[in-house]
Coordinates of C-alpha atoms and ligand atoms in Angstrom, one line a residue:
X1 CA 103.8 127.3 65.6
X2 CA 101.5 126.6 62.5
X3 CA 99.5 129.2 60.9
X4 CA 96.4 127.7 59.0
X5 CA 96.4 128.0 55.3
X6 CA 94.9 125.0 53.4
X7 CA 93.2 122.0 54.5
X8 CA 96.0 119.8 53.0
X9 CA 98.6 121.7 55.1
X10 CA 96.4 121.5 58.2
X11 CA 96.3 117.8 58.1
X12 CA 100.1 117.6 57.3
X13 CA 100.9 119.9 60.1
X14 CA 98.7 118.1 62.6
X15 CA 101.0 115.0 62.6
X16 CA 102.8 114.5 65.8
X17 CA 106.4 113.8 66.7
X18 CA 108.4 115.2 63.8
X19 CA 110.1 111.6 63.6
X20 CA 112.7 112.2 66.3
X21 CA 113.7 108.9 68.0
X22 CA 117.2 109.7 69.3
X23 CA 118.1 112.0 72.2
X24 CA 121.0 114.2 71.3
X25 CA 123.1 116.6 73.4
X26 CA 120.9 119.6 72.1
X27 CA 117.8 118.1 73.6
X28 CA 119.5 118.4 77.2
X29 CA 120.5 122.0 76.5
X30 CA 117.5 123.7 75.2
X31 CA 113.7 123.9 76.0
X32 CA 112.0 121.2 74.0
X33 CA 109.0 122.1 71.9
X34 CA 105.5 120.9 73.0
X35 CA 105.6 118.1 70.5
X36 CA 109.1 117.0 71.4
X37 CA 108.1 116.9 75.1
X38 CA 105.2 114.7 74.2
X39 CA 107.3 112.5 72.0
X40 CA 109.9 111.8 74.7
X41 CA 107.2 111.4 77.4
X42 CA 105.1 108.7 75.7
X43 CA 105.8 105.2 74.4
X44 CA 106.9 105.3 70.8
X45 CA 104.0 105.8 68.3
X46 CA 101.4 105.6 71.1
X47 CA 100.3 109.2 71.2
X48 CA 97.1 110.0 69.5
X49 CA 96.3 113.8 69.3
X50 CA 92.8 115.1 69.9
X51 CA 91.8 118.5 68.6
X52 CA 94.7 119.2 66.4
X53 CA 92.6 121.4 64.2
X54 CA 90.9 123.3 66.8
X55 CA 91.3 127.3 66.4
X56 CA 90.4 130.1 68.5
X57 CA 87.1 132.1 68.1
X58 CA 88.5 135.6 69.1
X59 CA 87.7 138.4 66.8
X60 CA 89.1 141.3 68.8
X61 CA 92.4 143.1 68.3
X62 CA 92.8 141.6 64.8
X63 CA 92.9 138.1 66.1
X64 CA 90.7 136.7 63.3
X65 CA 93.8 136.9 61.0
X66 CA 96.0 135.0 63.5
X67 CA 94.8 131.5 63.7
X68 CA 97.1 128.7 64.5
X69 CA 96.4 124.9 64.4
X70 CA 95.7 123.5 67.8
X71 CA 95.5 126.9 69.4
X72 CA 98.7 126.8 71.5
X73 CA 98.2 123.3 73.2
X74 CA 98.7 119.7 72.1
X75 CA 96.3 117.4 73.7
X76 CA 95.7 113.7 73.5
X77 CA 96.3 110.3 75.0
X78 CA 98.8 107.4 74.7
X79 CA 100.8 105.1 76.9
X80 CA 103.8 105.4 79.2
X81 CA 105.4 102.1 79.9
X82 CA 102.2 100.5 78.5
X83 CA 99.8 102.4 80.8
X84 CA 97.2 104.7 79.3
X85 CA 97.6 108.3 80.3
X86 CA 96.1 111.6 79.1
X87 CA 98.4 114.6 78.4
X88 CA 98.4 118.2 77.4
X89 CA 101.4 120.2 76.4
X90 CA 101.2 124.0 76.1
X91 CA 103.0 125.4 73.0
X92 CA 104.9 128.7 73.9
X93 CA 105.3 129.4 70.2
X94 CA 101.7 130.3 69.9
X95 CA 100.8 133.4 71.8
X96 CA 103.3 132.5 74.5
X97 CA 101.2 129.3 75.2
X98 CA 98.4 131.6 76.6
X99 CA 95.1 130.1 77.5
X100 CA 92.2 131.0 75.3
X101 CA 88.7 129.8 75.6
X102 CA 89.3 127.0 73.0
X103 CA 92.7 126.1 74.5
X104 CA 90.9 125.6 77.8
X105 CA 88.2 123.5 76.1
X106 CA 90.8 121.2 74.6
X107 CA 92.4 120.6 78.1
X108 CA 88.9 120.1 79.7
X109 CA 88.1 117.5 77.1
X110 CA 91.0 115.3 78.0
X111 CA 90.5 116.0 81.7
X112 CA 86.9 114.6 81.4
X113 CA 88.3 111.6 79.4
X114 CA 91.0 110.9 82.0
X115 CA 88.3 110.8 84.8
X116 CA 85.7 108.9 82.8
X117 CA 88.3 106.2 81.9
X118 CA 90.3 106.1 85.0
X119 CA 93.8 107.1 83.8
X120 CA 96.3 109.8 85.0
X121 CA 96.4 113.2 83.7
X122 CA 99.7 114.9 82.9
X123 CA 100.0 118.5 82.2
X124 CA 103.1 120.0 80.6
X125 CA 102.7 123.7 81.4
X126 CA 104.5 126.5 79.5
X127 CA 102.2 129.5 79.3
X128 CA 102.0 133.3 79.6
X129 CA 98.7 132.9 81.4
X130 CA 95.2 134.1 80.4
X131 CA 95.1 135.1 76.7
X132 CA 94.9 138.7 77.1
X133 CA 93.0 139.4 73.9
X134 CA 90.1 137.2 75.1
X135 CA 89.3 138.7 78.4
X136 CA 86.8 136.9 80.6
X137 CA 86.5 134.0 78.1
X138 CA 90.0 133.1 79.0
X139 CA 89.4 133.6 82.7
X140 CA 86.4 131.4 82.5
X141 CA 88.5 128.9 80.7
X142 CA 90.9 128.8 83.6
X143 CA 88.0 128.2 86.0
X144 CA 86.7 125.4 84.0
X145 CA 90.1 123.7 84.4
X146 CA 90.3 124.4 88.1
X147 CA 86.9 122.9 88.6
X148 CA 87.9 119.7 86.8
X149 CA 91.2 119.5 88.8
X150 CA 89.1 119.4 91.9
X151 CA 86.6 116.8 90.6
X152 CA 89.6 114.7 89.4
X153 CA 91.3 115.0 92.6
X154 CA 91.5 111.6 94.5
X155 CA 90.1 109.9 91.4
X156 CA 93.0 109.8 89.0
X157 CA 96.6 110.9 89.7
X158 CA 97.4 114.4 88.3
X159 CA 100.9 115.5 87.7
X160 CA 102.0 119.0 86.6
X161 CA 105.3 119.6 84.9
X162 CA 106.2 123.4 84.9
X163 CA 108.5 123.9 81.9
X164 CA 108.2 127.5 81.3
X165 CA 106.2 130.4 82.8
X166 CA 103.2 129.7 84.9
X167 CA 102.0 133.0 86.3
X168 CA 98.9 134.7 87.8
X169 CA 95.9 132.6 88.6
X170 CA 97.3 129.9 86.3
X171 CA 99.4 128.6 89.1
X172 CA 96.2 127.3 90.9
X173 CA 95.7 124.4 88.4
X174 CA 99.1 122.8 89.1
X175 CA 98.7 123.7 92.7
X176 CA 95.5 121.6 92.9
X177 CA 97.1 118.6 91.2
X178 CA 98.9 115.9 93.2
X179 CA 102.6 116.7 92.2
X180 CA 104.4 119.6 90.7
X181 CA 107.8 119.3 89.0
X182 CA 109.7 122.4 88.0
X183 CA 112.5 122.7 85.5
X184 CA 115.5 124.5 86.9
X185 CA 116.4 128.0 85.4
X186 CA 113.7 127.8 82.8
X187 CA 110.5 127.8 84.7
X188 CA 108.9 129.9 87.2
X189 CA 105.5 130.2 89.1
X190 CA 104.1 133.2 90.9
X191 CA 100.8 134.8 91.6
X192 CA 102.1 138.3 91.0
X193 CA 105.4 138.9 89.1
X194 CA 108.4 141.0 89.9
X195 CA 106.9 144.2 88.4
X196 CA 103.8 144.1 90.5
X197 CA 105.9 143.1 93.6
X198 CA 108.1 146.2 93.0
X199 CA 105.0 148.4 92.7
X200 CA 103.2 147.1 95.6
X201 CA 106.1 146.4 98.1
X202 CA 109.0 148.1 96.6
X203 CA 110.9 144.9 96.7
X204 CA 113.4 144.1 93.8
X205 CA 113.4 140.5 92.9
X206 CA 114.0 138.6 89.8
X207 CA 111.5 136.0 88.3
X208 CA 114.0 133.2 89.2
X209 CA 114.4 134.3 92.8
X210 CA 110.7 134.9 93.3
X211 CA 109.3 131.8 91.7
X212 CA 112.0 129.6 90.2
X213 CA 112.4 126.0 90.9
X214 CA 115.0 126.7 93.7
X215 CA 112.7 129.0 95.5
X216 CA 109.7 126.7 95.3
X217 CA 111.8 123.5 96.3
X218 CA 113.4 125.0 99.3
X219 CA 111.4 128.1 100.6
X220 CA 107.7 127.6 99.6
X221 CA 107.5 123.9 99.2
X222 CA 105.2 124.5 96.2
X223 CA 107.1 122.2 93.9
X224 CA 107.7 118.4 94.9
X225 CA 110.5 117.9 92.5
X226 CA 112.9 119.8 90.4
X227 CA 114.6 118.8 87.1
X228 CA 117.9 119.9 85.5
X229 CA 116.3 120.1 82.0
X230 CA 113.2 119.1 80.0
X231 CA 114.3 115.5 79.6
X232 CA 115.2 115.1 83.1
X233 CA 111.7 116.5 84.0
X234 CA 110.0 114.0 81.6
X235 CA 112.0 111.1 83.1
X236 CA 110.9 112.2 86.6
X237 CA 107.3 112.2 85.5
X238 CA 107.6 108.7 84.3
X239 CA 109.4 107.5 87.4
X240 CA 106.8 109.2 89.7
X241 CA 104.0 107.6 87.8
X242 CA 105.6 104.1 88.2
X243 CA 104.7 104.1 91.9
X244 CA 101.1 104.9 91.4
X245 CA 97.9 103.1 90.2
X246 CA 95.8 104.3 87.3
X247 CA 93.1 105.6 89.6
X248 CA 91.6 105.3 93.1
X249 CA 90.0 101.9 92.5
X250 CA 93.2 100.4 91.2
X251 CA 96.3 99.2 93.0
X252 CA 99.9 100.2 92.2
X253 CA 101.8 97.7 90.1
X254 CA 103.5 94.9 92.0
X255 CA 106.8 94.2 90.4
X256 CA 108.1 90.6 90.3
X257 CA 110.4 89.8 93.3
X258 CA 111.8 86.6 94.6
X259 CA 112.2 86.4 98.4
X260 CA 115.6 85.4 99.9
X261 CA 116.4 85.7 103.7
X262 CA 116.1 89.5 103.6
X263 CA 118.2 90.1 106.8
X264 CA 120.1 93.4 106.7
X265 CA 122.8 93.3 109.3
X266 CA 123.9 96.9 108.5
X267 CA 120.9 98.1 110.4
X268 CA 122.2 96.8 113.7
X269 CA 124.7 99.6 114.0
X270 CA 122.6 102.4 112.5
X271 CA 121.4 104.0 115.7
X272 CA 124.4 105.5 117.7
X273 CA 124.9 104.6 121.4
X274 CA 124.7 108.2 122.3
X275 CA 121.1 109.2 122.2
X276 CA 122.0 112.8 121.4
X277 CA 124.0 111.7 118.3
X278 CA 122.1 111.9 115.0
X279 CA 122.2 109.3 112.2
X280 CA 120.8 109.5 108.6
X281 CA 117.3 108.0 108.4
X282 CA 117.9 107.8 104.6
X283 CA 120.5 105.0 105.4
X284 CA 117.8 103.1 107.2
X285 CA 115.4 103.6 104.3
X286 CA 118.1 102.4 101.9
X287 CA 118.6 99.1 103.9
X288 CA 114.9 98.4 104.4
X289 CA 113.6 99.1 100.8
X290 CA 114.4 97.4 97.5
X291 CA 117.8 98.5 96.3
X292 CA 117.7 101.9 94.4
X293 CA 113.9 102.1 94.6
X294 CA 113.5 105.2 97.0
X295 CA 112.2 108.2 95.2
X296 CA 112.2 111.2 97.5
X297 CA 109.6 114.0 97.3
X298 CA 110.3 117.5 98.5
X299 CA 113.9 116.5 99.4
X300 CA 115.0 120.1 100.2
X301 CA 112.0 121.4 101.9
X302 CA 111.3 120.6 105.7
X303 CA 114.1 118.3 105.6
X304 CA 113.3 117.1 109.1
X305 CA 110.6 114.8 107.6
X306 CA 111.4 112.5 104.7
X307 CA 108.6 111.7 102.3
X308 CA 108.9 109.4 99.3
X309 CA 108.0 106.4 97.3
X310 CA 109.9 103.1 97.5
X311 CA 109.4 99.3 96.7
X312 CA 109.4 96.6 99.3
X313 CA 109.7 93.2 97.8
X314 CA 108.2 94.8 94.5
X315 CA 105.4 96.4 96.3
X316 CA 104.9 100.2 95.9
X317 CA 104.8 102.0 99.3
X318 CA 104.9 105.5 100.6
X319 CA 107.5 106.3 103.3
X320 CA 107.1 109.1 106.0
X321 CA 110.1 109.2 108.3
X322 CA 111.6 111.6 110.8
X323 CA 115.1 112.7 110.0
X324 CA 117.3 113.0 113.1
X325 CA 120.0 114.8 110.9
X326 CA 117.7 117.8 110.6
X327 CA 116.4 119.6 113.7
X328 CA 116.7 116.3 115.5
X329 CA 113.7 115.1 113.5
X330 CA 111.3 117.3 115.3
X331 CA 107.8 118.0 113.9
X332 CA 107.2 121.6 113.0
X333 CA 104.8 123.5 110.8
X334 CA 106.4 122.7 107.4
X335 CA 107.2 119.1 108.1
X336 CA 103.6 118.6 109.2
X337 CA 102.1 120.2 106.1
X338 CA 104.5 118.3 103.8
X339 CA 103.9 115.0 105.3
X340 CA 100.1 115.4 105.7
X341 CA 99.6 116.0 102.0
X342 CA 101.8 113.0 101.2
X343 CA 99.8 110.8 103.5
X344 CA 96.6 111.9 101.8
X345 CA 98.0 111.2 98.4
X346 CA 99.0 107.7 99.4
X347 CA 95.7 107.0 101.0
X348 CA 93.8 108.3 97.9
X349 CA 95.6 105.9 95.7
X350 CA 95.9 102.7 97.7
X351 CA 99.6 103.0 98.4
X352 CA 100.5 101.4 101.8
X353 CA 102.4 103.5 104.1
X354 CA 105.5 102.8 106.2
X355 CA 106.3 105.2 108.9
X356 CA 109.8 105.4 110.5
X357 CA 109.8 107.1 113.9
X358 CA 112.6 109.0 115.7
X359 CA 110.9 112.1 117.0
X360 CA 111.8 114.2 120.0
X361 CA 108.4 116.1 119.8
X362 CA 107.0 119.3 118.4
X363 CA 109.4 122.2 117.9
X364 CA 108.7 124.9 120.6
X365 CA 108.8 128.6 120.1
X366 CA 106.7 131.6 119.3
X367 CA 107.6 131.3 115.6
X368 CA 105.9 127.9 115.7
X369 CA 102.9 128.8 117.8
X370 CA 102.2 132.0 115.8
X371 CA 102.4 130.1 112.6
X372 CA 99.8 127.7 113.8
X373 CA 101.7 124.6 114.8
X374 CA 98.4 123.7 116.5
X375 CA 96.4 123.6 113.2
X376 CA 99.4 122.4 111.1
X377 CA 100.3 119.6 113.4
X378 CA 96.7 118.6 113.4
X379 CA 96.8 118.2 109.6
X380 CA 99.2 115.3 109.9
X381 CA 97.3 113.7 112.8
X382 CA 94.1 114.0 110.8
X383 CA 95.6 112.7 107.6
X384 CA 96.9 109.5 109.3
X385 CA 93.8 109.0 111.3
X386 CA 91.7 109.2 108.1
X387 CA 93.9 106.8 106.0
X388 CA 92.6 103.4 105.4
X389 CA 95.5 101.9 103.4
X390 CA 97.8 99.4 105.1
X391 CA 99.9 101.4 107.7
X392 CA 103.0 100.0 109.4
X393 CA 105.2 101.9 111.9
X394 CA 108.7 101.2 113.1
X395 CA 110.1 103.2 116.0
X396 CA 113.8 103.2 115.8
X397 CA 114.6 105.6 118.7
X398 CA 112.6 108.3 120.1
X399 CA 108.8 108.5 120.2
X400 CA 108.1 111.3 122.6
X401 CA 105.0 113.2 123.8
X402 CA 102.2 114.1 121.2
X403 CA 104.5 113.3 118.3
X404 CA 104.4 109.6 119.4
X405 CA 100.5 109.7 118.9
X406 CA 100.8 111.6 115.6
X407 CA 103.4 109.3 113.9
X408 CA 101.1 106.6 113.0
X409 CA 100.6 105.2 116.4
X410 CA 98.4 102.2 117.0
X411 CA 95.9 104.5 118.6
X412 CA 95.1 106.4 115.5
X413 CA 94.6 103.3 113.2
X414 CA 98.0 101.9 112.4
X415 CA 97.9 98.2 111.7
X416 CA 101.3 96.9 112.6
X417 CA 103.7 98.8 115.1
X418 CA 107.2 97.6 115.5
X419 CA 110.0 99.0 117.6
X420 CA 113.8 98.3 117.8
X421 CA 115.1 97.6 121.2
X422 CA 116.7 101.1 121.1
X423 CA 113.1 102.7 121.0
X424 CA 112.2 105.3 123.8
X425 CA 108.5 105.8 124.2
X426 CA 107.8 108.4 126.8
X427 CA 106.1 111.7 127.4
X428 CA 109.5 113.3 127.2
X429 CA 113.3 112.8 127.4
X430 CA 114.7 111.6 130.7
X431 CA 116.4 114.8 131.7
X432 CA 113.4 117.1 131.1
X433 CA 111.0 114.6 132.9
X434 CA 113.2 114.3 135.9
X435 CA 113.7 117.9 136.3
X436 CA 110.0 118.3 136.6
X437 CA 108.8 115.3 138.5
X438 CA 111.7 115.0 141.0
X439 CA 112.3 118.8 141.3
X440 CA 111.8 118.9 145.0
X441 CA 114.1 115.8 145.6
X442 CA 116.9 117.2 143.5
X443 CA 116.6 120.7 145.0
X444 CA 116.9 119.2 148.5
X445 CA 119.8 117.0 147.7
X446 CA 123.3 117.8 148.9
X447 CA 124.5 117.2 145.4
X448 CA 121.7 118.2 143.1
X449 CA 123.5 117.4 139.9
X450 CA 124.3 113.9 141.0
X451 CA 120.8 113.4 142.2
X452 CA 119.5 114.6 138.7
X453 CA 121.7 112.0 137.1
X454 CA 120.5 109.3 139.3
X455 CA 116.9 110.2 138.7
X456 CA 117.4 110.5 135.0
X457 CA 118.8 107.0 135.0
X458 CA 115.8 105.8 137.0
X459 CA 113.4 107.4 134.6
X460 CA 115.3 106.0 131.5
X461 CA 115.2 102.5 132.9
X462 CA 111.4 102.7 133.4
X463 CA 110.4 104.5 130.2
X464 CA 113.3 104.9 127.7
X465 CA 112.6 101.4 126.1
X466 CA 109.7 99.9 124.0
X467 CA 108.7 97.3 126.5
X468 CA 106.0 99.3 128.5
X469 CA 104.2 100.0 125.2
X470 CA 104.8 96.4 124.1
X471 CA 103.2 95.2 127.3
X472 CA 100.1 97.2 126.5
X473 CA 100.0 96.0 122.9
X474 CA 100.7 99.5 121.5
X475 CA 103.8 97.9 120.1
X476 CA 103.1 94.6 118.3
X477 CA 106.5 93.3 118.4
X478 CA 110.1 94.5 119.5
X479 CA 112.4 93.4 116.7
X480 CA 116.1 93.3 115.9
X481 CA 117.1 95.9 113.4
X482 CA 118.6 93.3 111.2
X483 CA 115.1 91.6 110.8
X484 CA 113.2 94.8 109.9
X485 CA 113.0 94.3 106.2
X486 CA 111.8 90.8 106.6
X487 CA 109.2 91.6 109.1
X488 CA 108.0 94.6 107.1
X489 CA 107.6 92.5 103.9
X490 CA 105.6 90.0 105.7
X491 CA 103.4 92.6 107.5
X492 CA 102.6 94.4 104.1
X493 CA 101.8 91.1 102.5
X494 CA 99.5 90.1 105.4
X495 CA 97.9 93.6 105.1
X496 CA 97.4 93.4 101.4
X497 CA 93.6 92.9 101.3
X498 CA 92.8 95.3 104.2
X499 CA 89.3 96.7 104.1
X500 CA 88.1 99.4 106.5
X501 CA 84.7 101.0 106.5
X502 CA 84.2 104.4 107.9
X503 CA 81.0 106.2 109.0
X504 CA 79.1 107.7 106.1
X505 CA 79.6 111.4 105.6
X506 CA 79.8 114.0 102.8
X507 CA 83.5 114.7 103.6
X508 CA 85.6 115.3 106.6
X509 CA 86.7 118.8 107.7
X510 CA 90.6 118.6 107.8
X511 CA 92.0 121.5 109.6
X512 CA 93.2 123.3 106.4
Ligands
HXC601 C1 98.4 136.8 74.8 C2 100.7 136.5 75.1 C3 100.5 136.4 76.4 C4 99.2 136.5 76.9 C5 102.6 136.3 75.9 N1 102.0 136.5 74.9 N2 101.8 136.2 77.0 N3 99.7 136.7 74.2 N4 98.3 136.7 76.1 N5 98.9 136.3 78.2 C6 102.6 136.5 73.5 C7 103.5 137.8 73.3 O1 102.6 138.8 73.0 C8 104.4 137.3 72.2 O2 103.8 137.4 71.1 C9 104.7 135.9 72.6 O3 103.5 135.4 73.5 C10 106.0 135.6 73.4 O4 105.9 136.5 74.5 P1 107.2 137.4 74.9 O5 106.7 138.4 75.8 O6 107.8 137.8 73.6 O7 108.1 136.3 75.4 P2 109.0 136.3 76.8 O8 109.9 137.5 76.7 O9 109.7 135.0 76.7 O10 108.1 136.6 77.9 C11 107.2 135.6 78.3 C12 106.3 136.2 79.4 C13 105.6 137.5 78.9 C14 107.1 136.5 80.7 C15 105.2 135.2 79.7 O11 105.1 137.2 77.7 C16 104.5 138.0 79.8 O12 104.8 138.6 80.9 N6 103.3 137.7 79.4 C17 102.1 138.1 80.2 C18 102.0 137.3 81.3 C19 100.7 137.7 82.1 O13 100.7 138.8 82.7 N7 99.7 136.9 81.9 C20 98.4 137.1 82.6 C21 98.6 136.5 83.9 S1 97.2 136.7 84.8 P3 104.5 137.8 69.7 O14 103.4 137.8 68.7 O15 105.2 139.1 69.9 O16 105.5 136.5 69.5 C22 96.4 135.3 84.4 C23 95.1 135.2 85.0 C24 94.7 133.9 85.1 O17 96.9 134.5 83.8 C25 93.5 133.9 85.9 C26 93.0 132.6 86.2 C27 91.9 132.7 87.2

């Protein structure tokens, strides 16, 4: 915190960085200051501050005597791994990082520059919310930021790190950015805090339980990533950014890669013989993608679907995959919402998508129907159908019912659809189907159980394979698991210059 005294002092204090270059143990233990955060985020000496001498204009409540350099937020531009980015870091030591009219103006200025110059925007949030002394001026400042978040959406990537409090309406700026990362134990987000909750609902809850990183990464799905401390958070911001292009007209960086034979024989034994036995789709992802390149998003939320970035022969891709280890990989409300948003992000920023399918269908039940699985499932269907980036599907085992259509089927615009010989593409599983269509025959049999088994086998032979779909061209090729990586590398290379034109419209009406 720097109280303004003389011009000389102003200029000296406005220098950034404090000269730290080494990370010591203390940096991992405590909250970093706004300037330290920027220092560790940006390439060395690349940060240029904008508006270091800005001060608030408030004259109420004795505020004219309390002016601080920069007014509680450090804003500017610089590079991360050589790429231009715009950044703001709220300074909790100045009025709790609260947002005044001028604090908002500083953020808006770099948001405008980010959009005009086509570079990502990174917000390091640590704020007590609207500056109480400024009333509506501060509320207006928030709305100015919200509006710009929306204008920037789909134009440049926006990443929000939550590194302290983020409460009240302030949460809606991060919520409208592309990704949120929360620091465990030292950050929280909620619309109304524990005191209001107690007054209105009589519930007793701590800030951490109500809106900490754990709650938002497992229960609400508000945060996409969590970090153990500030440094970890900053590293995750950098890692996330590495998969993205600068803006919607740009492509993600293609890392150098020398092709070898690319067969992965471990994949041949991945799917268990028993169709009811689960396996870990993350093992499949690890074999298919470049070693160590998978970066999962919302890992602990709606675990029945896996979303994340990875590289395939150096290309950045987005992966959407059913997870048989969780709820048998079924689609439900939360997994549909989670993956639809991820699909939209990939499409906005030219990141090709790989979809790995092992899905028994949609989760049945009153809970799902009353929580609008219809509308929410439609989000994923809509997002895939709208996406024009290269889209490749690999069915490893089940692709049943409506979920077959939804999971990037050929019919909704996928470019290349592969299946392993173990794939089962059908309206439903053999048992359920046989019980319905052969009901009379089974009921009339002397041994109904044996008849059911016989009919199940008959149905499975006809439909529990990928060949009917391949015959129709809905599957382009049935491939051996061990050649999956090789085939996928070639498919994405072939699709590299894909162009799709859509009917002209103002915007679509996704079932929100
Ligand atoms: C002005 C604020 C402030 C605020 C904190 N401070 N929040 N000043 N406006 N919103 C000041 C404090 O007065 C204090 O100043 C310093 O920041 C540090 O605050 P502490 O309370 O001492 O810190 P701590 O105990 O860590 O608590 C942090 C806090 C608490 C939980 C954030 O300060 C708090 O509850 N603040 C108010 C949060 C809030 O209700 N904000 C409005 C939300 S509604 P001194 O001089 O003593 O060091 C909102 C609407 C947005 O934001 C609407 C958008 C549409």
